[in-house]
Short mmCIF file of C-alpha atoms in Angstrom, two decimals:
data_model
loop_
_atom_site.label_atom_id
_atom_site.label_comp_id
_atom_site.label_asym_id
_atom_site.label_seq_id
_atom_site.Cartn_x
_atom_site.Cartn_y
_atom_site.Cartn_z
CA UNK A 1 55.56 -80.66 -14.04
CA UNK A 2 55.73 -81.38 -17.79
CA UNK A 3 52.04 -82.36 -17.85
CA UNK A 4 51.06 -79.18 -16.00
CA UNK A 5 52.97 -77.06 -18.49
CA UNK A 6 51.27 -78.82 -21.39
CA UNK A 7 47.87 -78.25 -19.76
CA UNK A 8 48.53 -74.55 -19.32
CA UNK A 9 49.77 -74.31 -22.90
CA UNK A 10 46.59 -75.95 -24.19
CA UNK A 11 44.40 -73.54 -22.21
CA UNK A 12 46.42 -70.58 -23.49
CA UNK A 13 46.08 -71.67 -27.11
CA UNK A 14 42.34 -72.31 -26.77
CA UNK A 15 41.74 -68.85 -25.30
CA UNK A 16 43.77 -67.16 -28.01
CA UNK A 17 42.58 -69.33 -30.90
CA UNK A 18 40.17 -66.55 -31.85
CA UNK A 19 42.85 -63.90 -32.28
CA UNK A 20 42.82 -61.68 -35.40
CA UNK A 21 44.47 -63.19 -38.43
CA UNK A 22 47.73 -61.27 -38.13
CA UNK A 23 48.17 -62.61 -34.59
CA UNK A 24 47.94 -66.21 -35.78
CA UNK A 25 49.54 -65.88 -39.18
CA UNK A 26 51.32 -69.19 -38.77
CA UNK A 27 47.96 -70.99 -38.84
CA UNK A 28 46.77 -72.00 -42.31
CA UNK A 29 42.99 -71.91 -42.11
CA UNK A 30 42.42 -74.14 -45.12
CA UNK A 31 40.08 -76.74 -43.68
CA UNK A 32 42.15 -79.63 -45.12
CA UNK A 33 44.91 -78.86 -42.63
CA UNK A 34 42.88 -79.22 -39.42
CA UNK A 35 43.92 -82.58 -38.12
CA UNK A 36 41.07 -82.77 -35.60
CA UNK A 37 38.30 -81.75 -38.00
CA UNK A 38 35.35 -83.96 -36.99
CA UNK A 39 33.49 -86.11 -39.43
CA UNK A 40 29.95 -85.70 -38.14
CA UNK A 41 26.93 -83.37 -38.14
CA UNK A 42 29.16 -80.31 -37.61
CA UNK A 43 31.78 -80.84 -40.32
CA UNK A 44 30.20 -78.84 -43.16
CA UNK A 45 29.27 -75.95 -40.86
CA UNK A 46 32.78 -75.82 -39.35
CA UNK A 47 34.40 -75.73 -42.77
CA UNK A 48 32.13 -72.88 -43.86
CA UNK A 49 32.89 -70.96 -40.67
CA UNK A 50 36.63 -71.31 -41.34
CA UNK A 51 36.40 -70.46 -45.04
CA UNK A 52 34.34 -67.33 -44.28
CA UNK A 53 36.82 -66.11 -41.68
CA UNK A 54 34.66 -66.69 -38.61
CA UNK A 55 36.69 -69.42 -36.90
CA UNK A 56 40.45 -69.78 -36.63
CA UNK A 57 42.54 -72.68 -35.44
CA UNK A 58 45.53 -73.16 -33.20
CA UNK A 59 48.80 -75.06 -33.35
CA UNK A 60 49.59 -77.58 -30.62
CA UNK A 61 52.66 -79.84 -30.74
CA UNK A 62 53.03 -79.18 -34.44
CA UNK A 63 49.37 -79.99 -35.19
CA UNK A 64 46.82 -77.53 -36.56
CA UNK A 65 43.58 -77.93 -34.59
CA UNK A 66 40.03 -76.57 -34.89
CA UNK A 67 38.99 -77.52 -31.32
CA UNK A 68 35.39 -78.15 -32.34
CA UNK A 69 34.29 -79.25 -28.86
CA UNK A 70 35.89 -76.37 -26.96
CA UNK A 71 33.53 -73.91 -25.26
CA UNK A 72 33.38 -70.36 -26.58
CA UNK A 73 34.36 -67.42 -24.42
CA UNK A 74 32.24 -64.28 -24.47
CA UNK A 75 35.09 -62.32 -26.05
CA UNK A 76 35.53 -64.99 -28.70
CA UNK A 77 31.82 -64.83 -29.49
CA UNK A 78 32.05 -61.07 -29.89
CA UNK A 79 34.99 -61.45 -32.27
CA UNK A 80 33.18 -64.04 -34.40
CA UNK A 81 30.05 -61.93 -34.85
CA UNK A 82 32.16 -58.85 -35.60
CA UNK A 83 33.95 -60.77 -38.35
CA UNK A 84 30.70 -62.09 -39.77
CA UNK A 85 29.31 -58.57 -40.17
CA UNK A 86 32.57 -56.80 -41.02
CA UNK A 87 32.16 -54.48 -38.02
CA UNK A 88 34.60 -51.56 -37.90
CA UNK A 89 33.13 -48.98 -35.49
CA UNK A 90 34.15 -48.98 -31.81
CA UNK A 91 32.15 -47.85 -28.81
CA UNK A 92 33.75 -46.18 -25.83
CA UNK A 93 34.75 -48.63 -23.10
CA UNK A 94 34.68 -45.98 -20.41
CA UNK A 95 33.19 -47.48 -17.25
CA UNK A 96 33.90 -51.10 -18.22
CA UNK A 97 36.07 -52.47 -15.43
CA UNK A 98 37.14 -55.85 -16.81
CA UNK A 99 38.21 -54.99 -20.38
CA UNK A 100 41.70 -53.52 -20.37
CA UNK A 101 42.95 -51.75 -23.49
CA UNK A 102 46.01 -54.04 -23.60
CA UNK A 103 43.96 -57.24 -24.04
CA UNK A 104 43.50 -58.86 -27.44
CA UNK A 105 39.72 -58.64 -27.10
CA UNK A 106 39.39 -54.94 -26.17
CA UNK A 107 38.79 -53.92 -29.79
CA UNK A 108 36.26 -56.68 -30.38
CA UNK A 109 34.33 -55.94 -27.19
CA UNK A 110 34.15 -52.27 -28.22
CA UNK A 111 32.85 -53.25 -31.67
CA UNK A 112 30.25 -55.61 -30.18
CA UNK A 113 28.93 -52.87 -27.90
CA UNK A 114 28.75 -50.49 -30.87
CA UNK A 115 26.86 -53.09 -32.92
CA UNK A 116 24.41 -53.56 -30.08
CA UNK A 117 25.06 -57.30 -29.92
CA UNK A 118 26.56 -56.99 -26.43
CA UNK A 119 24.99 -54.68 -23.86
CA UNK A 120 27.48 -52.39 -22.16
CA UNK A 121 27.93 -53.04 -18.46
CA UNK A 122 30.54 -52.35 -15.81
CA UNK A 123 31.57 -55.99 -16.15
CA UNK A 124 31.46 -57.60 -19.60
CA UNK A 125 32.99 -60.93 -18.43
CA UNK A 126 35.01 -61.37 -21.64
CA UNK A 127 36.89 -64.46 -20.46
CA UNK A 128 33.84 -66.32 -19.15
CA UNK A 129 32.27 -69.09 -21.19
CA UNK A 130 29.23 -67.86 -23.08
CA UNK A 131 26.03 -69.77 -22.37
CA UNK A 132 23.64 -70.93 -25.02
CA UNK A 133 21.00 -68.37 -24.07
CA UNK A 134 23.60 -65.58 -24.14
CA UNK A 135 24.84 -66.67 -27.57
CA UNK A 136 21.33 -66.86 -29.00
CA UNK A 137 20.53 -63.41 -27.62
CA UNK A 138 23.64 -61.99 -29.31
CA UNK A 139 22.65 -63.50 -32.64
CA UNK A 140 19.03 -62.34 -32.32
CA UNK A 141 20.27 -58.78 -31.80
CA UNK A 142 22.73 -58.98 -34.68
CA UNK A 143 20.19 -60.33 -37.17
CA UNK A 144 17.22 -58.34 -35.79
CA UNK A 145 15.20 -61.45 -35.09
CA UNK A 146 12.32 -60.38 -32.87
CA UNK A 147 9.24 -61.86 -31.26
CA UNK A 148 6.11 -60.77 -29.45
CA UNK A 149 7.45 -59.70 -26.06
CA UNK A 150 4.22 -60.74 -24.31
CA UNK A 151 3.89 -64.24 -25.78
CA UNK A 152 6.51 -66.95 -25.77
CA UNK A 153 4.55 -69.78 -27.35
CA UNK A 154 7.59 -71.36 -28.99
CA UNK A 155 9.14 -72.02 -25.58
CA UNK A 156 6.18 -74.09 -24.41
CA UNK A 157 7.47 -77.19 -26.22
CA UNK A 158 10.62 -77.40 -24.09
CA UNK A 159 10.87 -79.10 -20.69
CA UNK A 160 13.47 -76.64 -19.39
CA UNK A 161 11.72 -73.42 -20.37
CA UNK A 162 11.66 -72.31 -16.74
CA UNK A 163 15.47 -72.36 -16.70
CA UNK A 164 15.60 -69.54 -19.25
CA UNK A 165 16.47 -66.13 -17.81
CA UNK A 166 13.65 -63.60 -18.10
CA UNK A 167 15.80 -61.22 -20.18
CA UNK A 168 16.55 -64.01 -22.71
CA UNK A 169 13.04 -65.37 -23.27
CA UNK A 170 12.09 -63.01 -26.08
CA UNK A 171 15.35 -63.67 -27.95
CA UNK A 172 15.15 -67.46 -27.61
CA UNK A 173 11.49 -67.51 -28.54
CA UNK A 174 12.27 -65.48 -31.67
CA UNK A 175 15.19 -67.71 -32.67
CA UNK A 176 13.01 -70.80 -32.33
CA UNK A 177 10.12 -69.23 -34.26
CA UNK A 178 12.51 -68.31 -37.07
CA UNK A 179 13.80 -71.89 -37.22
CA UNK A 180 17.40 -71.17 -36.21
CA UNK A 181 17.31 -73.03 -32.87
CA UNK A 182 15.75 -76.47 -32.34
CA UNK A 183 17.19 -77.80 -29.09
CA UNK A 184 17.65 -81.49 -28.35
CA UNK A 185 15.21 -83.99 -26.83
CA UNK A 186 12.80 -81.12 -26.09
CA UNK A 187 15.45 -79.25 -24.13
CA UNK A 188 17.21 -75.96 -24.89
CA UNK A 189 19.85 -76.23 -22.15
CA UNK A 190 19.93 -72.42 -21.89
CA UNK A 191 22.60 -72.26 -19.18
CA UNK A 192 24.96 -74.77 -20.77
CA UNK A 193 28.07 -73.60 -22.59
CA UNK A 194 28.02 -73.49 -26.38
CA UNK A 195 30.81 -75.18 -28.29
CA UNK A 196 32.59 -73.98 -31.39
CA UNK A 197 30.88 -76.68 -33.42
CA UNK A 198 27.43 -75.79 -32.11
CA UNK A 199 28.03 -72.13 -32.87
CA UNK A 200 29.22 -72.95 -36.39
CA UNK A 201 26.02 -74.89 -37.01
CA UNK A 202 23.82 -72.00 -35.86
CA UNK A 203 25.77 -69.54 -38.03
CA UNK A 204 25.41 -71.87 -41.01
CA UNK A 205 21.65 -71.75 -40.51
CA UNK A 206 21.75 -67.95 -40.28
CA UNK A 207 23.93 -67.17 -43.32
CA UNK A 208 24.23 -69.31 -46.44
CA UNK A 209 26.39 -66.89 -48.44
CA UNK A 210 28.77 -64.04 -47.66
CA UNK A 211 29.47 -61.51 -50.42
CA UNK A 212 32.99 -60.13 -49.97
CA UNK A 213 33.85 -58.63 -53.37
CA UNK A 214 32.52 -55.46 -55.01
CA UNK A 215 30.87 -55.83 -58.39
CA UNK A 216 27.77 -57.32 -59.99
CA UNK A 217 26.35 -60.52 -58.51
CA UNK A 218 23.77 -62.43 -60.56
CA UNK A 219 23.43 -65.65 -58.56
CA UNK A 220 23.32 -66.43 -54.83
CA UNK A 221 22.85 -69.48 -52.64
CA UNK A 222 19.42 -70.40 -51.32
CA UNK A 223 18.94 -68.94 -47.85
CA UNK A 224 20.08 -65.79 -46.09
CA UNK A 225 22.67 -63.68 -47.93
CA UNK A 226 25.01 -61.22 -46.19
CA UNK A 227 26.84 -58.38 -47.99
CA UNK A 228 29.83 -57.09 -46.01
CA UNK A 229 31.64 -54.84 -48.52
CA UNK A 230 30.49 -51.68 -50.37
CA UNK A 231 30.08 -51.39 -54.13
CA UNK A 232 27.95 -54.52 -54.60
CA UNK A 233 25.10 -54.74 -57.13
CA UNK A 234 22.68 -57.65 -56.93
CA UNK A 235 21.02 -58.03 -60.32
CA UNK A 236 18.22 -60.18 -61.73
CA UNK A 237 18.01 -62.65 -58.85
CA UNK A 238 15.87 -63.86 -55.96
CA UNK A 239 17.08 -64.05 -52.39
CA UNK A 240 15.31 -67.03 -50.87
CA UNK A 241 15.64 -65.77 -47.33
CA UNK A 242 16.84 -62.59 -45.66
CA UNK A 243 19.23 -60.11 -47.26
CA UNK A 244 21.63 -58.51 -44.75
CA UNK A 245 23.48 -55.34 -45.79
CA UNK A 246 26.05 -55.56 -43.03
CA UNK A 247 28.19 -53.13 -41.05
CA UNK A 248 31.17 -53.74 -43.34
CA UNK A 249 29.42 -51.82 -46.13
CA UNK A 250 30.18 -48.71 -44.03
CA UNK A 251 29.08 -45.52 -45.79
CA UNK A 252 29.24 -47.16 -49.21
CA UNK A 253 26.61 -48.05 -51.76
CA UNK A 254 24.62 -51.22 -52.46
CA UNK A 255 22.28 -51.52 -55.44
CA UNK A 256 19.41 -53.98 -55.84
CA UNK A 257 18.44 -54.13 -59.50
CA UNK A 258 15.48 -56.34 -60.31
CA UNK A 259 15.90 -58.27 -57.06
CA UNK A 260 13.18 -60.15 -55.21
CA UNK A 261 13.80 -60.67 -51.48
CA UNK A 262 11.51 -63.36 -50.09
CA UNK A 263 12.49 -62.65 -46.48
CA UNK A 264 13.46 -59.41 -44.77
CA UNK A 265 16.10 -56.88 -45.81
CA UNK A 266 18.30 -55.82 -42.88
CA UNK A 267 20.16 -52.54 -43.45
CA UNK A 268 23.05 -52.27 -40.98
CA UNK A 269 25.38 -50.49 -43.42
CA UNK A 270 25.22 -47.96 -46.25
CA UNK A 271 25.50 -44.19 -46.36
CA UNK A 272 24.12 -41.09 -48.02
CA UNK A 273 25.31 -42.54 -51.33
CA UNK A 274 22.36 -44.82 -50.84
CA UNK A 275 20.88 -48.24 -50.76
CA UNK A 276 19.35 -48.06 -54.24
CA UNK A 277 16.37 -50.28 -55.06
CA UNK A 278 15.38 -50.20 -58.71
CA UNK A 279 14.06 -52.09 -61.73
CA UNK A 280 11.30 -54.51 -60.80
CA UNK A 281 12.77 -55.18 -57.37
CA UNK A 282 10.32 -56.40 -54.74
CA UNK A 283 11.15 -56.12 -51.05
CA UNK A 284 8.86 -56.91 -48.15
CA UNK A 285 9.96 -55.60 -44.76
CA UNK A 286 13.17 -53.56 -44.75
CA UNK A 287 14.63 -53.03 -41.27
CA UNK A 288 17.03 -50.08 -40.96
CA UNK A 289 19.36 -50.37 -37.97
CA UNK A 290 22.63 -48.70 -38.86
CA UNK A 291 24.39 -47.82 -35.61
CA UNK A 292 26.45 -44.85 -36.78
CA UNK A 293 25.95 -42.26 -39.54
CA UNK A 294 23.18 -41.45 -41.97
CA UNK A 295 21.77 -43.98 -44.40
CA UNK A 296 19.52 -43.30 -47.39
CA UNK A 297 17.02 -45.69 -48.99
CA UNK A 298 16.11 -44.77 -52.57
CA UNK A 299 13.29 -46.59 -54.38
CA UNK A 300 13.32 -45.98 -58.13
CA UNK A 301 11.06 -46.80 -61.07
CA UNK A 302 8.75 -49.79 -60.66
CA UNK A 303 10.49 -51.13 -57.55
CA UNK A 304 8.17 -52.09 -54.69
CA UNK A 305 9.02 -51.78 -50.99
CA UNK A 306 6.25 -52.74 -48.57
CA UNK A 307 7.69 -51.49 -45.26
CA UNK A 308 10.70 -49.47 -44.14
CA UNK A 309 11.00 -50.09 -40.39
CA UNK A 310 13.56 -47.94 -38.58
CA UNK A 311 14.52 -49.92 -35.50
CA UNK A 312 17.40 -48.00 -34.00
CA UNK A 313 20.36 -45.85 -34.93
CA UNK A 314 22.12 -42.65 -34.07
CA UNK A 315 21.62 -40.47 -37.16
CA UNK A 316 19.01 -39.58 -39.76
CA UNK A 317 17.40 -42.13 -42.04
CA UNK A 318 16.59 -40.67 -45.46
CA UNK A 319 14.01 -42.20 -47.80
CA UNK A 320 12.98 -41.39 -51.35
CA UNK A 321 10.48 -42.92 -53.75
CA UNK A 322 7.36 -45.06 -53.37
CA UNK A 323 7.09 -46.92 -50.03
CA UNK A 324 4.10 -48.64 -48.48
CA UNK A 325 4.70 -47.92 -44.79
CA UNK A 326 7.48 -45.94 -43.11
CA UNK A 327 7.67 -46.64 -39.37
CA UNK A 328 10.10 -45.11 -36.90
CA UNK A 329 10.01 -47.57 -34.01
CA UNK A 330 13.25 -46.60 -32.30
CA UNK A 331 13.72 -43.70 -29.90
CA UNK A 332 15.47 -40.40 -30.72
CA UNK A 333 15.47 -41.05 -34.48
CA UNK A 334 14.69 -38.68 -37.34
CA UNK A 335 13.44 -40.06 -40.66
CA UNK A 336 13.29 -37.64 -43.60
CA UNK A 337 11.13 -38.39 -46.65
CA UNK A 338 12.07 -36.42 -49.78
CA UNK A 339 10.12 -36.73 -53.04
CA UNK A 340 8.45 -39.72 -51.43
CA UNK A 341 5.02 -41.28 -51.85
CA UNK A 342 3.98 -42.99 -48.63
CA UNK A 343 0.80 -44.89 -48.00
CA UNK A 344 1.37 -44.76 -44.26
CA UNK A 345 3.87 -43.28 -41.80
CA UNK A 346 4.03 -44.24 -38.12
CA UNK A 347 6.08 -42.76 -35.29
CA UNK A 348 5.87 -45.42 -32.58
CA UNK A 349 9.19 -44.60 -30.91
CA UNK A 350 9.63 -41.92 -28.26
CA UNK A 351 11.24 -38.54 -29.01
CA UNK A 352 11.35 -39.41 -32.71
CA UNK A 353 10.39 -37.47 -35.83
CA UNK A 354 9.21 -38.05 -39.38
CA UNK A 355 9.78 -35.08 -41.71
CA UNK A 356 8.02 -34.84 -45.07
CA UNK A 357 9.61 -32.44 -47.51
CA UNK A 358 9.94 -31.53 -51.18
CA UNK A 359 6.76 -32.77 -52.87
CA UNK A 360 6.30 -35.78 -50.58
CA UNK A 361 2.79 -37.11 -50.06
CA UNK A 362 1.27 -39.38 -47.44
CA UNK A 363 -2.17 -40.92 -47.18
CA UNK A 364 -2.25 -41.53 -43.43
CA UNK A 365 0.12 -40.96 -40.53
CA UNK A 366 0.07 -41.94 -36.89
CA UNK A 367 1.93 -40.81 -33.77
CA UNK A 368 1.79 -43.36 -30.94
CA UNK A 369 5.13 -42.62 -29.25
CA UNK A 370 5.67 -40.07 -26.49
CA UNK A 371 7.16 -36.63 -27.26
CA UNK A 372 7.26 -37.47 -30.98
CA UNK A 373 6.19 -35.50 -34.01
CA UNK A 374 5.44 -35.32 -37.72
CA UNK A 375 6.68 -32.25 -39.58
CA UNK A 376 5.09 -31.48 -42.96
CA UNK A 377 7.17 -28.93 -44.82
CA UNK A 378 6.06 -26.62 -47.64
CA UNK A 379 5.04 -28.48 -50.83
CA UNK A 380 4.40 -31.72 -48.89
CA UNK A 381 0.85 -32.98 -48.33
CA UNK A 382 -0.90 -35.38 -45.94
CA UNK A 383 -4.50 -36.58 -46.01
CA UNK A 384 -4.81 -37.60 -42.37
CA UNK A 385 -2.82 -38.02 -39.15
CA UNK A 386 -4.02 -39.91 -36.07
CA UNK A 387 -2.60 -38.98 -32.67
CA UNK A 388 -2.51 -41.67 -29.97
CA UNK A 389 0.62 -40.74 -27.99
CA UNK A 390 1.40 -38.10 -25.39
CA UNK A 391 2.85 -34.67 -26.18
CA UNK A 392 2.62 -35.19 -29.94
CA UNK A 393 3.38 -32.35 -32.32
CA UNK A 394 2.28 -31.81 -35.91
CA UNK A 395 4.10 -28.86 -37.41
CA UNK A 396 5.23 -27.21 -40.63
CA UNK A 397 3.86 -25.12 -43.47
CA UNK A 398 2.68 -28.04 -45.59
CA UNK A 399 -0.85 -29.23 -46.28
CA UNK A 400 -2.39 -31.50 -43.63
CA UNK A 401 -6.07 -31.95 -44.32
CA UNK A 402 -7.21 -33.69 -41.15
CA UNK A 403 -5.87 -34.60 -37.69
CA UNK A 404 -7.77 -36.88 -35.33
CA UNK A 405 -6.70 -36.90 -31.68
CA UNK A 406 -7.77 -40.10 -29.95
CA UNK A 407 -9.21 -40.22 -26.46
CA UNK A 408 -6.57 -40.93 -23.85
CA UNK A 409 -3.88 -38.97 -25.67
CA UNK A 410 -2.75 -35.69 -24.17
CA UNK A 411 -1.08 -32.37 -24.89
CA UNK A 412 -1.11 -32.69 -28.66
CA UNK A 413 -0.14 -29.54 -30.58
CA UNK A 414 -1.28 -29.08 -34.18
CA UNK A 415 -0.05 -25.92 -35.93
CA UNK A 416 -0.15 -26.81 -39.63
CA UNK A 417 -2.25 -24.34 -41.69
CA UNK A 418 -5.80 -25.06 -42.81
CA UNK A 419 -5.98 -28.33 -40.87
CA UNK A 420 -9.25 -29.69 -39.54
CA UNK A 421 -8.67 -30.95 -35.98
CA UNK A 422 -11.05 -33.55 -34.54
CA UNK A 423 -10.75 -34.63 -30.92
CA UNK A 424 -12.37 -37.58 -29.20
CA UNK A 425 -13.75 -37.32 -25.69
CA UNK A 426 -10.96 -37.88 -23.22
CA UNK A 427 -8.35 -36.10 -25.32
CA UNK A 428 -6.86 -33.47 -23.03
CA UNK A 429 -4.55 -30.50 -23.50
CA UNK A 430 -4.98 -30.31 -27.28
CA UNK A 431 -4.01 -27.00 -28.84
CA UNK A 432 -4.30 -25.50 -32.29
CA UNK A 433 -2.11 -22.79 -33.83
CA UNK A 434 -1.24 -20.04 -31.41
CA UNK A 435 -1.95 -22.25 -28.43
CA UNK A 436 -5.73 -22.10 -28.90
CA UNK A 437 -7.28 -24.86 -26.72
CA UNK A 438 -9.38 -27.54 -28.43
CA UNK A 439 -11.75 -29.38 -26.10
CA UNK A 440 -12.20 -33.12 -26.29
CA UNK A 441 -15.16 -34.19 -28.39
CA UNK A 442 -15.05 -31.08 -30.59
CA UNK A 443 -13.53 -30.09 -33.92
CA UNK A 444 -12.03 -26.88 -35.27
CA UNK A 445 -10.36 -25.79 -38.46
CA UNK A 446 -6.86 -24.58 -37.84
CA UNK A 447 -5.47 -21.59 -39.73
CA UNK A 448 -8.35 -20.77 -42.06
CA UNK A 449 -7.18 -19.35 -45.35
CA UNK A 450 -8.17 -15.78 -46.28
CA UNK A 451 -9.78 -15.63 -49.69
CA UNK A 452 -11.14 -12.10 -49.75
CA UNK A 453 -9.57 -8.80 -48.76
CA UNK A 454 -7.44 -7.74 -45.82
CA UNK A 455 -7.73 -4.07 -44.84
CA UNK A 456 -6.19 -1.84 -42.20
CA UNK A 457 -8.08 0.76 -40.19
CA UNK A 458 -6.56 3.03 -37.58
CA UNK A 459 -8.23 5.04 -34.84
CA UNK A 460 -9.10 8.50 -36.04
CA UNK A 461 -8.92 7.42 -39.68
CA UNK A 462 -11.94 7.22 -41.93
CA UNK A 463 -10.07 5.56 -44.76
CA UNK A 464 -8.92 2.00 -45.42
CA UNK A 465 -6.08 0.57 -47.44
CA UNK A 466 -6.47 -2.80 -49.22
CA UNK A 467 -3.56 -5.25 -48.77
CA UNK A 468 -3.05 -8.38 -50.89
CA UNK A 469 -4.07 -11.60 -49.09
CA UNK A 470 -1.70 -14.11 -50.69
CA UNK A 471 -0.67 -15.90 -47.49
CA UNK A 472 -2.39 -17.95 -44.80
CA UNK A 473 -4.35 -15.69 -42.44
CA UNK A 474 -5.37 -17.23 -39.14
CA UNK A 475 -8.86 -16.71 -37.88
CA UNK A 476 -8.34 -16.43 -34.15
CA UNK A 477 -5.23 -15.97 -32.06
CA UNK A 478 -2.34 -15.77 -34.53
CA UNK A 479 -1.58 -13.82 -37.64
CA UNK A 480 1.69 -14.56 -39.44
CA UNK A 481 3.54 -13.63 -42.58
CA UNK A 482 1.30 -11.20 -44.46
CA UNK A 483 3.47 -10.46 -47.46
CA UNK A 484 2.76 -6.98 -48.81
CA UNK A 485 4.71 -5.40 -51.62
CA UNK A 486 7.18 -2.76 -50.48
CA UNK A 487 5.76 0.72 -50.95
CA UNK A 488 2.14 -0.24 -50.21
CA UNK A 489 0.47 2.59 -48.29
CA UNK A 490 -0.83 1.27 -45.00
CA UNK A 491 -2.40 4.37 -43.46
CA UNK A 492 -1.89 8.09 -43.17
CA UNK A 493 -3.17 8.26 -39.63
CA UNK A 494 -0.57 6.11 -37.89
CA UNK A 495 -0.42 2.65 -36.44
CA UNK A 496 -1.26 0.40 -34.59
CA UNK A 497 -4.73 -0.34 -35.86
CA UNK A 498 -7.16 -3.11 -36.72
CA UNK A 499 -6.81 -5.81 -39.38
CA UNK A 500 -10.01 -7.11 -40.91
CA UNK A 501 -9.85 -10.63 -42.36
CA UNK A 502 -12.39 -12.17 -44.73
CA UNK A 503 -12.31 -15.97 -44.37
CA UNK A 504 -13.33 -18.92 -46.52
CA UNK A 505 -16.84 -18.92 -45.12
CA UNK A 506 -17.22 -15.18 -45.87
CA UNK A 507 -17.20 -14.32 -42.17
CA UNK A 508 -15.03 -11.45 -41.00
CA UNK A 509 -12.65 -11.12 -38.08
CA UNK A 510 -11.36 -7.84 -36.65
CA UNK A 511 -8.00 -8.30 -34.92
CA UNK A 512 -6.29 -5.62 -32.87
CA UNK A 513 -2.59 -5.39 -33.71
CA UNK A 514 0.40 -4.32 -31.62
CA UNK A 515 3.60 -4.04 -33.64
CA UNK A 516 6.82 -5.66 -32.40
CA UNK A 517 9.18 -3.12 -30.89
CA UNK A 518 12.03 -2.30 -33.21
CA UNK A 519 10.56 -4.12 -36.20
CA UNK A 520 10.76 -1.81 -39.28
CA UNK A 521 7.44 -2.76 -40.80
CA UNK A 522 6.62 0.73 -42.04
CA UNK A 523 8.20 4.11 -42.66
CA UNK A 524 6.90 7.59 -43.51
CA UNK A 525 7.41 8.63 -47.11
CA UNK A 526 8.01 12.15 -48.38
CA UNK A 527 4.28 12.90 -48.30
CA UNK A 528 4.08 11.89 -44.66
CA UNK A 529 2.25 8.64 -45.35
CA UNK A 530 3.21 5.34 -43.72
CA UNK A 531 4.66 3.00 -46.36
CA UNK A 532 5.23 -0.74 -45.87
CA UNK A 533 8.94 -1.63 -45.76
CA UNK A 534 9.15 -5.41 -45.39
CA UNK A 535 7.38 -8.67 -44.45
CA UNK A 536 4.87 -8.20 -41.65
CA UNK A 537 5.14 -11.03 -39.09
CA UNK A 538 2.89 -10.90 -36.03
CA UNK A 539 3.08 -14.29 -34.29
CA UNK A 540 2.72 -13.12 -30.71
CA UNK A 541 1.23 -9.66 -30.62
CA UNK A 542 -2.26 -10.19 -31.94
CA UNK A 543 -5.09 -9.99 -29.43
#
């Protein structure tokens, strides 16, 4: 009976050895006090995991133990990754049947789902051992380590590649390609359990330094660096690996001042107060994947950022400054560029948007996602946009010189003023401003600009009245926002009438106008003449 009780006690302590610090306050996590700390390949990694708050020990028969060979539970794995990234946001656990709110791991499972490291399901199996392939998939999601989904060349070197679950192949292939997983004797053992020591070794490969104090940092370890508090400034240094701005930064600020990042920059935290990149900083690919709230990337001065890649998230991503390529690859994301200079902008995700505003410029854009769009607001300018996706929209009052709709794309709508629209054969359902169809293999100029005079004539009237032409006048089916000074005489013979437009090519268009019911666009003055009384907007009643 005594032996059975001791066995149950050992199991209990192993399960709960990953509890939050306040639940195991009697355990001193100084690595010198772990009486079973191994002296082998895992020792240094275990000590780092303890010192950085990832692993905790347990007390058994008066001894403080690290349990290096014990298998990790799924809930324990979630807790470790949450601690590594300083995760604070919780997802709803509604619909999850096997995570009760009273359990120690409920909070950590909710955080892991919010982070996207664990995929929400009706059964999360928190108390099951986590397999090696499951653990590697969690880490690949956390650190945004990706691979070509159609090619798994790195797996070909392993005898047990066929044992890998289909859903895990991309993650394992990516982890191997990045050098974080090597296997043993040409085997990955994907369905085997992963021990605490093995996990510590993988984490040591993934993060060489954690930054936990606000202030200026001028020197970092070689390898990947992870910032998990706000208010940090990296200054005059090189990150020889990836830089991870983690969830623990929250809505706070991180500044990179004269920083060279040799790997990727992963932005999981930060707010509207900005991730500020300045000085002579040089960043390659910056992956934005904050799971909750807006984040802003500001590039100042001579700083150089090659790519801002928006992978996923729930709120707007804001960018400012000079950026090589801005790509929105996730679905249902809005990226807003303000006072930005972009070489390229790509919307490859579905139902996503890039908005250019306030003096932003872009050399070339592309829409390849479905139901996605690029909006170019007033004072923003774009040289060219290529449409490859379905149901694309290009909108706004800004300057878009050229749009090319590729063959095979469909139902593109281009309504920006003065835009030349070119369509390849096979492009179907393309429309210009006002819904004007554009056949495949043809080109039209959208919203020609009036450069001459605009006059009104009414039936029964022999006279004309000149109106200023200071706004965009469309040549065919729409006519919007003719701004005429209040008091301008339109006609003494009554309205409706005909508007004559002189276009850029000196051709003239006569458009019959029907005024919107109830719109006070003109009034009679004391002399009985019709006098303009506001802005004339005729988006739907021009024939």
